[in-house]
Amino acid sequence: MRLLEAVASHAGGAPAKQLAREAGLPLPTAYHLLRTLAHEGYLRREKGVFVVGEAAERLASNGAKEKRRTMIGDVMEHWRDVIGVPTYFAVYREGEVQVEAVADSHGARAVEEWADFRQTAHAHAIGQCLLSQLDEDARRDHLARHRVQSITPYTVRDERVLLRRLAAVPRMQPVVERQEYALGHVCAAIPITAGSTAATIAISLPVHRAGRLLPAARQLQTEVGRKLGTLAFSISL
């Protein structure tokens, strides 16, 4: 690990003798470990120096992703407790809807994903909110891959109607969906701006509590404004 840290501290790489000295290791031991690390893909040897390899880069990337999930999960749980509703966090990456965190409790159950969220973005508030943040070409590309289809009797069935609805969504306003994805549930999603990444935080309620949906969404929007910096940093990791 000390050798990996020493290599990572040199953007252009470093020779074995320098790395051994910085890691506090005898040169023969350093040579043996460096060769092992290179064989396993954690380092590469280029023009007499060692540089970070693909395996170490993947390890760092996975660590960043785990840190993001933990940070976002903590924020979702905080808002679940403050507002008293299930909370969801999702992003649009590489042409797909990705739900990255869900926080619910015994008294506030999340909507069950009974139909793949990635394929049914047209039917739920999370997907509609994310699609509304894309340009028209990106929306059409998504819907060409994931066709509009009936999920419940309330689901929009016509792609043209959906595109008009998405284009008419007021900027930075909650997107509301009522039983379009799951019967017995209403949902609202808040758009999040973090660079070029489309993101959203959503809440859901049973339909008999639909009157609380918009007040809860407004409260969430206020809370999001207070923690926007933390969220933007987490999304960018």
PDB file of C-alpha atoms in Angstrom:
ATOM      1  CA  MET A   1       0.000   0.000   0.000  1.00  0.00           C
ATOM      2  CA  ARG A   2       2.864   2.391   0.770  1.00  0.00           C
ATOM      3  CA  LEU A   3       4.319   1.680  -2.669  1.00  0.00           C
ATOM      4  CA  LEU A   4       0.956   2.368  -4.333  1.00  0.00           C
ATOM      5  CA  GLU A   5       0.667   5.638  -2.425  1.00  0.00           C
ATOM      6  CA  ALA A   6       4.199   6.586  -3.447  1.00  0.00           C
ATOM      7  CA  VAL A   7       3.482   5.876  -7.124  1.00  0.00           C
ATOM      8  CA  ALA A   8       0.196   7.797  -6.973  1.00  0.00           C
ATOM      9  CA  SER A   9       2.012  10.862  -5.607  1.00  0.00           C
ATOM     10  CA  HIS A  10       3.994  11.156  -8.876  1.00  0.00           C
ATOM     11  CA  ALA A  11       1.837  12.082 -11.869  1.00  0.00           C
ATOM     12  CA  GLY A  12       4.558  11.023 -14.306  1.00  0.00           C
ATOM     13  CA  GLY A  13       5.643   7.939 -12.404  1.00  0.00           C
ATOM     14  CA  ALA A  14       8.845   7.252 -10.474  1.00  0.00           C
ATOM     15  CA  PRO A  15      11.735   4.711 -10.618  1.00  0.00           C
ATOM     16  CA  ALA A  16      12.003   1.779  -8.221  1.00  0.00           C
ATOM     17  CA  LYS A  17      14.872   3.238  -6.190  1.00  0.00           C
ATOM     18  CA  GLN A  18      12.947   6.431  -5.452  1.00  0.00           C
ATOM     19  CA  LEU A  19       9.777   4.509  -4.592  1.00  0.00           C
ATOM     20  CA  ALA A  20      11.664   2.169  -2.268  1.00  0.00           C
ATOM     21  CA  ARG A  21      13.162   5.155  -0.455  1.00  0.00           C
ATOM     22  CA  GLU A  22       9.796   6.937  -0.127  1.00  0.00           C
ATOM     23  CA  ALA A  23       8.033   3.775   1.073  1.00  0.00           C
ATOM     24  CA  GLY A  24      10.830   2.972   3.559  1.00  0.00           C
ATOM     25  CA  LEU A  25      11.503  -0.457   2.041  1.00  0.00           C
ATOM     26  CA  PRO A  26      14.728  -2.296   1.159  1.00  0.00           C
ATOM     27  CA  LEU A  27      15.319  -2.098  -2.586  1.00  0.00           C
ATOM     28  CA  PRO A  28      15.068  -5.899  -3.212  1.00  0.00           C
ATOM     29  CA  THR A  29      11.737  -6.002  -1.362  1.00  0.00           C
ATOM     30  CA  ALA A  30      10.468  -2.983  -3.294  1.00  0.00           C
ATOM     31  CA  TYR A  31      11.499  -4.553  -6.617  1.00  0.00           C
ATOM     32  CA  HIS A  32       9.652  -7.767  -5.759  1.00  0.00           C
ATOM     33  CA  LEU A  33       6.490  -5.946  -4.694  1.00  0.00           C
ATOM     34  CA  LEU A  34       6.562  -3.589  -7.675  1.00  0.00           C
ATOM     35  CA  ARG A  35       6.819  -6.525 -10.088  1.00  0.00           C
ATOM     36  CA  THR A  36       3.903  -8.242  -8.309  1.00  0.00           C
ATOM     37  CA  LEU A  37       1.773  -5.100  -8.433  1.00  0.00           C
ATOM     38  CA  ALA A  38       2.565  -4.651 -12.124  1.00  0.00           C
ATOM     39  CA  HIS A  39       1.710  -8.293 -12.840  1.00  0.00           C
ATOM     40  CA  GLU A  40      -1.680  -7.854 -11.135  1.00  0.00           C
ATOM     41  CA  GLY A  41      -2.402  -4.652 -13.070  1.00  0.00           C
ATOM     42  CA  TYR A  42      -2.176  -2.215 -10.148  1.00  0.00           C
ATOM     43  CA  LEU A  43       0.942  -0.629 -11.659  1.00  0.00           C
ATOM     44  CA  ARG A  44       2.475  -0.296 -15.119  1.00  0.00           C
ATOM     45  CA  ARG A  45       6.145   0.074 -15.998  1.00  0.00           C
ATOM     46  CA  GLU A  46       6.768   2.672 -18.676  1.00  0.00           C
ATOM     47  CA  LYS A  47      10.223   3.868 -19.764  1.00  0.00           C
ATOM     48  CA  GLY A  48      11.887   2.843 -16.516  1.00  0.00           C
ATOM     49  CA  VAL A  49       9.278   4.303 -14.147  1.00  0.00           C
ATOM     50  CA  PHE A  50       6.200   2.865 -12.456  1.00  0.00           C
ATOM     51  CA  VAL A  51       2.785   4.488 -12.922  1.00  0.00           C
ATOM     52  CA  VAL A  52      -0.701   3.657 -11.619  1.00  0.00           C
ATOM     53  CA  GLY A  53      -2.352   0.787 -13.514  1.00  0.00           C
ATOM     54  CA  GLU A  54      -5.940   0.085 -14.538  1.00  0.00           C
ATOM     55  CA  ALA A  55      -6.724  -2.138 -11.542  1.00  0.00           C
ATOM     56  CA  ALA A  56      -5.814   0.641  -9.096  1.00  0.00           C
ATOM     57  CA  GLU A  57      -7.839   3.146 -11.136  1.00  0.00           C
ATOM     58  CA  ARG A  58     -10.869   0.841 -10.962  1.00  0.00           C
ATOM     59  CA  LEU A  59     -10.372   0.505  -7.210  1.00  0.00           C
ATOM     60  CA  ALA A  60     -10.319   4.281  -6.794  1.00  0.00           C
ATOM     61  CA  SER A  61     -13.379   4.664  -9.004  1.00  0.00           C
ATOM     62  CA  ASN A  62     -15.317   2.075  -7.005  1.00  0.00           C
ATOM     63  CA  GLY A  63     -14.320   3.847  -3.793  1.00  0.00           C
ATOM     64  CA  ALA A  64     -15.643   7.148  -5.132  1.00  0.00           C
ATOM     65  CA  LYS A  65     -18.912   5.499  -6.143  1.00  0.00           C
ATOM     66  CA  GLU A  66     -19.324   3.947  -2.706  1.00  0.00           C
ATOM     67  CA  LYS A  67     -18.613   7.306  -1.065  1.00  0.00           C
ATOM     68  CA  ARG A  68     -21.273   8.908  -3.271  1.00  0.00           C
ATOM     69  CA  ARG A  69     -23.845   6.253  -2.390  1.00  0.00           C
ATOM     70  CA  THR A  70     -23.129   6.645   1.321  1.00  0.00           C
ATOM     71  CA  MET A  71     -23.370  10.445   1.256  1.00  0.00           C
ATOM     72  CA  ILE A  72     -26.573  10.436  -0.773  1.00  0.00           C
ATOM     73  CA  GLY A  73     -28.088   7.652   1.314  1.00  0.00           C
ATOM     74  CA  ASP A  74     -27.485   9.653   4.493  1.00  0.00           C
ATOM     75  CA  VAL A  75     -29.168  12.729   2.977  1.00  0.00           C
ATOM     76  CA  MET A  76     -32.173  10.683   1.803  1.00  0.00           C
ATOM     77  CA  GLU A  77     -32.621   9.178   5.262  1.00  0.00           C
ATOM     78  CA  HIS A  78     -32.444  12.651   6.828  1.00  0.00           C
ATOM     79  CA  TRP A  79     -35.235  13.951   4.587  1.00  0.00           C
ATOM     80  CA  ARG A  80     -37.300  10.799   5.105  1.00  0.00           C
ATOM     81  CA  ASP A  81     -37.222  11.492   8.838  1.00  0.00           C
ATOM     82  CA  VAL A  82     -37.773  15.259   8.567  1.00  0.00           C
ATOM     83  CA  ILE A  83     -40.667  15.111   6.076  1.00  0.00           C
ATOM     84  CA  GLY A  84     -42.036  11.695   7.037  1.00  0.00           C
ATOM     85  CA  VAL A  85     -42.245  10.242   3.522  1.00  0.00           C
ATOM     86  CA  PRO A  86     -40.191   7.764   1.476  1.00  0.00           C
ATOM     87  CA  THR A  87     -37.447   9.495  -0.518  1.00  0.00           C
ATOM     88  CA  TYR A  88     -35.706   8.457  -3.731  1.00  0.00           C
ATOM     89  CA  PHE A  89     -32.605   9.722  -5.522  1.00  0.00           C
ATOM     90  CA  ALA A  90     -32.006   9.059  -9.228  1.00  0.00           C
ATOM     91  CA  VAL A  91     -29.800  10.267 -12.067  1.00  0.00           C
ATOM     92  CA  TYR A  92     -29.817   9.951 -15.837  1.00  0.00           C
ATOM     93  CA  ARG A  93     -26.488   8.435 -16.919  1.00  0.00           C
ATOM     94  CA  GLU A  94     -25.439   6.893 -20.218  1.00  0.00           C
ATOM     95  CA  GLY A  95     -28.956   7.065 -21.565  1.00  0.00           C
ATOM     96  CA  GLU A  96     -30.639   5.291 -18.661  1.00  0.00           C
ATOM     97  CA  VAL A  97     -32.568   6.099 -15.489  1.00  0.00           C
ATOM     98  CA  GLN A  98     -30.566   4.972 -12.467  1.00  0.00           C
ATOM     99  CA  VAL A  99     -32.211   4.931  -9.030  1.00  0.00           C
ATOM    100  CA  GLU A 100     -29.235   5.187  -6.664  1.00  0.00           C
ATOM    101  CA  ALA A 101     -30.849   5.508  -3.236  1.00  0.00           C
ATOM    102  CA  VAL A 102     -34.197   4.788  -1.603  1.00  0.00           C
ATOM    103  CA  ALA A 103     -34.996   5.592   2.029  1.00  0.00           C
ATOM    104  CA  ASP A 104     -38.215   4.386   3.617  1.00  0.00           C
ATOM    105  CA  SER A 105     -39.386   3.164   6.996  1.00  0.00           C
ATOM    106  CA  HIS A 106     -41.951   0.813   8.511  1.00  0.00           C
ATOM    107  CA  GLY A 107     -44.526   3.598   8.600  1.00  0.00           C
ATOM    108  CA  ALA A 108     -43.625   5.070   5.212  1.00  0.00           C
ATOM    109  CA  ARG A 109     -43.006   2.316   2.673  1.00  0.00           C
ATOM    110  CA  ALA A 110     -41.445   3.028  -0.720  1.00  0.00           C
ATOM    111  CA  VAL A 111     -43.257   2.089  -3.923  1.00  0.00           C
ATOM    112  CA  GLU A 112     -42.281  -1.405  -5.003  1.00  0.00           C
ATOM    113  CA  GLU A 113     -40.404  -1.541  -8.324  1.00  0.00           C
ATOM    114  CA  TRP A 114     -42.762  -3.996  -9.956  1.00  0.00           C
ATOM    115  CA  ALA A 115     -41.918  -2.797 -13.505  1.00  0.00           C
ATOM    116  CA  ASP A 116     -38.300  -1.930 -14.377  1.00  0.00           C
ATOM    117  CA  PHE A 117     -37.751   1.773 -13.619  1.00  0.00           C
ATOM    118  CA  ARG A 118     -35.314   2.041 -16.548  1.00  0.00           C
ATOM    119  CA  GLN A 119     -37.884   0.864 -19.059  1.00  0.00           C
ATOM    120  CA  THR A 120     -40.844   2.792 -17.652  1.00  0.00           C
ATOM    121  CA  ALA A 121     -39.472   6.329 -17.244  1.00  0.00           C
ATOM    122  CA  HIS A 122     -42.543   7.688 -19.048  1.00  0.00           C
ATOM    123  CA  ALA A 123     -44.792   6.346 -16.285  1.00  0.00           C
ATOM    124  CA  HIS A 124     -43.241   7.528 -13.010  1.00  0.00           C
ATOM    125  CA  ALA A 125     -42.395  10.934 -11.586  1.00  0.00           C
ATOM    126  CA  ILE A 126     -38.683  10.112 -11.331  1.00  0.00           C
ATOM    127  CA  GLY A 127     -38.429   9.284 -15.025  1.00  0.00           C
ATOM    128  CA  GLN A 128     -40.621  12.161 -16.156  1.00  0.00           C
ATOM    129  CA  CYS A 129     -38.551  14.608 -14.125  1.00  0.00           C
ATOM    130  CA  LEU A 130     -35.283  13.301 -15.572  1.00  0.00           C
ATOM    131  CA  LEU A 131     -36.614  13.265 -19.142  1.00  0.00           C
ATOM    132  CA  SER A 132     -37.913  16.816 -18.729  1.00  0.00           C
ATOM    133  CA  GLN A 133     -34.328  17.951 -18.085  1.00  0.00           C
ATOM    134  CA  LEU A 134     -33.054  16.519 -21.399  1.00  0.00           C
ATOM    135  CA  ASP A 135     -33.215  18.188 -24.788  1.00  0.00           C
ATOM    136  CA  GLU A 136     -35.790  16.963 -27.295  1.00  0.00           C
ATOM    137  CA  ASP A 137     -33.353  14.784 -29.235  1.00  0.00           C
ATOM    138  CA  ALA A 138     -32.262  12.976 -26.075  1.00  0.00           C
ATOM    139  CA  ARG A 139     -35.895  12.445 -25.052  1.00  0.00           C
ATOM    140  CA  ARG A 140     -36.773  10.974 -28.437  1.00  0.00           C
ATOM    141  CA  ASP A 141     -33.701   8.749 -28.328  1.00  0.00           C
ATOM    142  CA  HIS A 142     -34.754   7.430 -24.915  1.00  0.00           C
ATOM    143  CA  LEU A 143     -38.325   6.777 -26.004  1.00  0.00           C
ATOM    144  CA  ALA A 144     -37.110   5.028 -29.164  1.00  0.00           C
ATOM    145  CA  ARG A 145     -35.314   2.546 -26.905  1.00  0.00           C
ATOM    146  CA  HIS A 146     -38.006   2.366 -24.211  1.00  0.00           C
ATOM    147  CA  ARG A 147     -41.395   2.663 -25.855  1.00  0.00           C
ATOM    148  CA  VAL A 148     -44.357   4.326 -24.169  1.00  0.00           C
ATOM    149  CA  GLN A 149     -46.625   1.574 -22.888  1.00  0.00           C
ATOM    150  CA  SER A 150     -49.593   1.231 -20.560  1.00  0.00           C
ATOM    151  CA  ILE A 151     -48.515   0.415 -17.002  1.00  0.00           C
ATOM    152  CA  THR A 152     -51.780   1.301 -15.234  1.00  0.00           C
ATOM    153  CA  PRO A 153     -55.092   2.729 -16.481  1.00  0.00           C
ATOM    154  CA  TYR A 154     -53.677   6.196 -15.692  1.00  0.00           C
ATOM    155  CA  THR A 155     -50.433   5.895 -17.689  1.00  0.00           C
ATOM    156  CA  VAL A 156     -49.958   8.207 -20.663  1.00  0.00           C
ATOM    157  CA  ARG A 157     -50.270   6.035 -23.785  1.00  0.00           C
ATOM    158  CA  ASP A 158     -49.219   8.382 -26.569  1.00  0.00           C
ATOM    159  CA  GLU A 159     -45.610   9.443 -27.111  1.00  0.00           C
ATOM    160  CA  ARG A 160     -46.627  12.781 -28.625  1.00  0.00           C
ATOM    161  CA  VAL A 161     -48.765  13.595 -25.583  1.00  0.00           C
ATOM    162  CA  LEU A 162     -45.865  12.671 -23.295  1.00  0.00           C
ATOM    163  CA  LEU A 163     -43.391  14.833 -25.240  1.00  0.00           C
ATOM    164  CA  ARG A 164     -45.743  17.812 -25.034  1.00  0.00           C
ATOM    165  CA  ARG A 165     -46.162  17.274 -21.313  1.00  0.00           C
ATOM    166  CA  LEU A 166     -42.392  17.060 -20.759  1.00  0.00           C
ATOM    167  CA  ALA A 167     -41.745  20.188 -22.810  1.00  0.00           C
ATOM    168  CA  ALA A 168     -44.328  22.078 -20.733  1.00  0.00           C
ATOM    169  CA  VAL A 169     -42.812  21.210 -17.324  1.00  0.00           C
ATOM    170  CA  PRO A 170     -41.940  24.534 -15.615  1.00  0.00           C
ATOM    171  CA  ARG A 171     -38.227  24.906 -14.932  1.00  0.00           C
ATOM    172  CA  MET A 172     -37.179  23.694 -11.457  1.00  0.00           C
ATOM    173  CA  GLN A 173     -40.760  22.834 -10.465  1.00  0.00           C
ATOM    174  CA  PRO A 174     -41.917  19.468  -9.035  1.00  0.00           C
ATOM    175  CA  VAL A 175     -43.170  16.866 -11.490  1.00  0.00           C
ATOM    176  CA  VAL A 176     -46.292  15.143 -10.150  1.00  0.00           C
ATOM    177  CA  GLU A 177     -47.564  11.730 -11.174  1.00  0.00           C
ATOM    178  CA  ARG A 178     -50.766  10.150  -9.870  1.00  0.00           C
ATOM    179  CA  GLN A 179     -51.081   6.355 -10.098  1.00  0.00           C
ATOM    180  CA  GLU A 180     -49.383   6.257 -13.519  1.00  0.00           C
ATOM    181  CA  TYR A 181     -46.757   3.785 -12.344  1.00  0.00           C
ATOM    182  CA  ALA A 182     -48.331   2.104  -9.320  1.00  0.00           C
ATOM    183  CA  LEU A 183     -51.993   1.984  -8.408  1.00  0.00           C
ATOM    184  CA  GLY A 184     -52.653   3.423  -4.982  1.00  0.00           C
ATOM    185  CA  HIS A 185     -49.638   5.763  -5.011  1.00  0.00           C
ATOM    186  CA  VAL A 186     -48.933   9.381  -5.985  1.00  0.00           C
ATOM    187  CA  CYS A 187     -45.423  10.732  -6.470  1.00  0.00           C
ATOM    188  CA  ALA A 188     -43.583  14.028  -6.923  1.00  0.00           C
ATOM    189  CA  ALA A 189     -40.020  14.567  -8.164  1.00  0.00           C
ATOM    190  CA  ILE A 190     -37.799  17.619  -7.694  1.00  0.00           C
ATOM    191  CA  PRO A 191     -35.221  18.390 -10.432  1.00  0.00           C
ATOM    192  CA  ILE A 192     -31.609  18.784  -9.298  1.00  0.00           C
ATOM    193  CA  THR A 193     -29.060  20.734 -11.314  1.00  0.00           C
ATOM    194  CA  ALA A 194     -25.486  19.431 -10.992  1.00  0.00           C
ATOM    195  CA  GLY A 195     -23.427  20.402 -14.011  1.00  0.00           C
ATOM    196  CA  SER A 196     -24.568  18.461 -17.051  1.00  0.00           C
ATOM    197  CA  THR A 197     -26.027  15.548 -15.062  1.00  0.00           C
ATOM    198  CA  ALA A 198     -29.821  15.294 -14.830  1.00  0.00           C
ATOM    199  CA  ALA A 199     -30.805  14.251 -11.315  1.00  0.00           C
ATOM    200  CA  THR A 200     -33.902  14.189  -9.154  1.00  0.00           C
ATOM    201  CA  ILE A 201     -35.123  13.584  -5.625  1.00  0.00           C
ATOM    202  CA  ALA A 202     -38.620  12.162  -5.339  1.00  0.00           C
ATOM    203  CA  ILE A 203     -41.212  11.319  -2.702  1.00  0.00           C
ATOM    204  CA  SER A 204     -44.273   9.090  -2.708  1.00  0.00           C
ATOM    205  CA  LEU A 205     -47.481   8.795  -0.707  1.00  0.00           C
ATOM    206  CA  PRO A 206     -50.466   6.459  -0.708  1.00  0.00           C
ATOM    207  CA  VAL A 207     -53.312   7.893  -2.761  1.00  0.00           C
ATOM    208  CA  HIS A 208     -55.526   8.466   0.296  1.00  0.00           C
ATOM    209  CA  ARG A 209     -52.886  10.989   1.470  1.00  0.00           C
ATOM    210  CA  ALA A 210     -52.576  12.718  -1.908  1.00  0.00           C
ATOM    211  CA  GLY A 211     -53.482  16.084  -0.403  1.00  0.00           C
ATOM    212  CA  ARG A 212     -50.142  16.132   1.402  1.00  0.00           C
ATOM    213  CA  LEU A 213     -48.079  15.457  -1.732  1.00  0.00           C
ATOM    214  CA  LEU A 214     -47.516  19.031  -2.925  1.00  0.00           C
ATOM    215  CA  PRO A 215     -46.895  20.518   0.550  1.00  0.00           C
ATOM    216  CA  ALA A 216     -44.351  17.755   1.186  1.00  0.00           C
ATOM    217  CA  ALA A 217     -42.753  18.376  -2.217  1.00  0.00           C
ATOM    218  CA  ARG A 218     -42.438  22.104  -1.451  1.00  0.00           C
ATOM    219  CA  GLN A 219     -40.864  21.302   1.901  1.00  0.00           C
ATOM    220  CA  LEU A 220     -38.430  18.957   0.175  1.00  0.00           C
ATOM    221  CA  GLN A 221     -37.573  21.631  -2.375  1.00  0.00           C
ATOM    222  CA  THR A 222     -36.670  24.015   0.454  1.00  0.00           C
ATOM    223  CA  GLU A 223     -34.561  21.343   2.143  1.00  0.00           C
ATOM    224  CA  VAL A 224     -32.788  20.554  -1.144  1.00  0.00           C
ATOM    225  CA  GLY A 225     -31.791  24.194  -1.507  1.00  0.00           C
ATOM    226  CA  ARG A 226     -30.013  24.007   1.856  1.00  0.00           C
ATOM    227  CA  LYS A 227     -27.976  20.940   0.928  1.00  0.00           C
ATOM    228  CA  LEU A 228     -27.520  21.548  -2.792  1.00  0.00           C
ATOM    229  CA  GLY A 229     -23.741  21.877  -2.461  1.00  0.00           C
ATOM    230  CA  THR A 230     -23.428  18.469  -0.796  1.00  0.00           C
ATOM    231  CA  LEU A 231     -25.669  16.877  -3.398  1.00  0.00           C
ATOM    232  CA  ALA A 232     -23.848  18.443  -6.335  1.00  0.00           C
ATOM    233  CA  PHE A 233     -20.526  17.199  -4.966  1.00  0.00           C
ATOM    234  CA  SER A 234     -21.939  13.691  -4.444  1.00  0.00           C
ATOM    235  CA  ILE A 235     -23.408  13.549  -7.942  1.00  0.00           C
ATOM    236  CA  SER A 236     -20.125  14.632  -9.521  1.00  0.00           C
ATOM    237  CA  LEU A 237     -18.047  11.905  -7.831  1.00  0.00           C
TER     238      LEU A 237
END
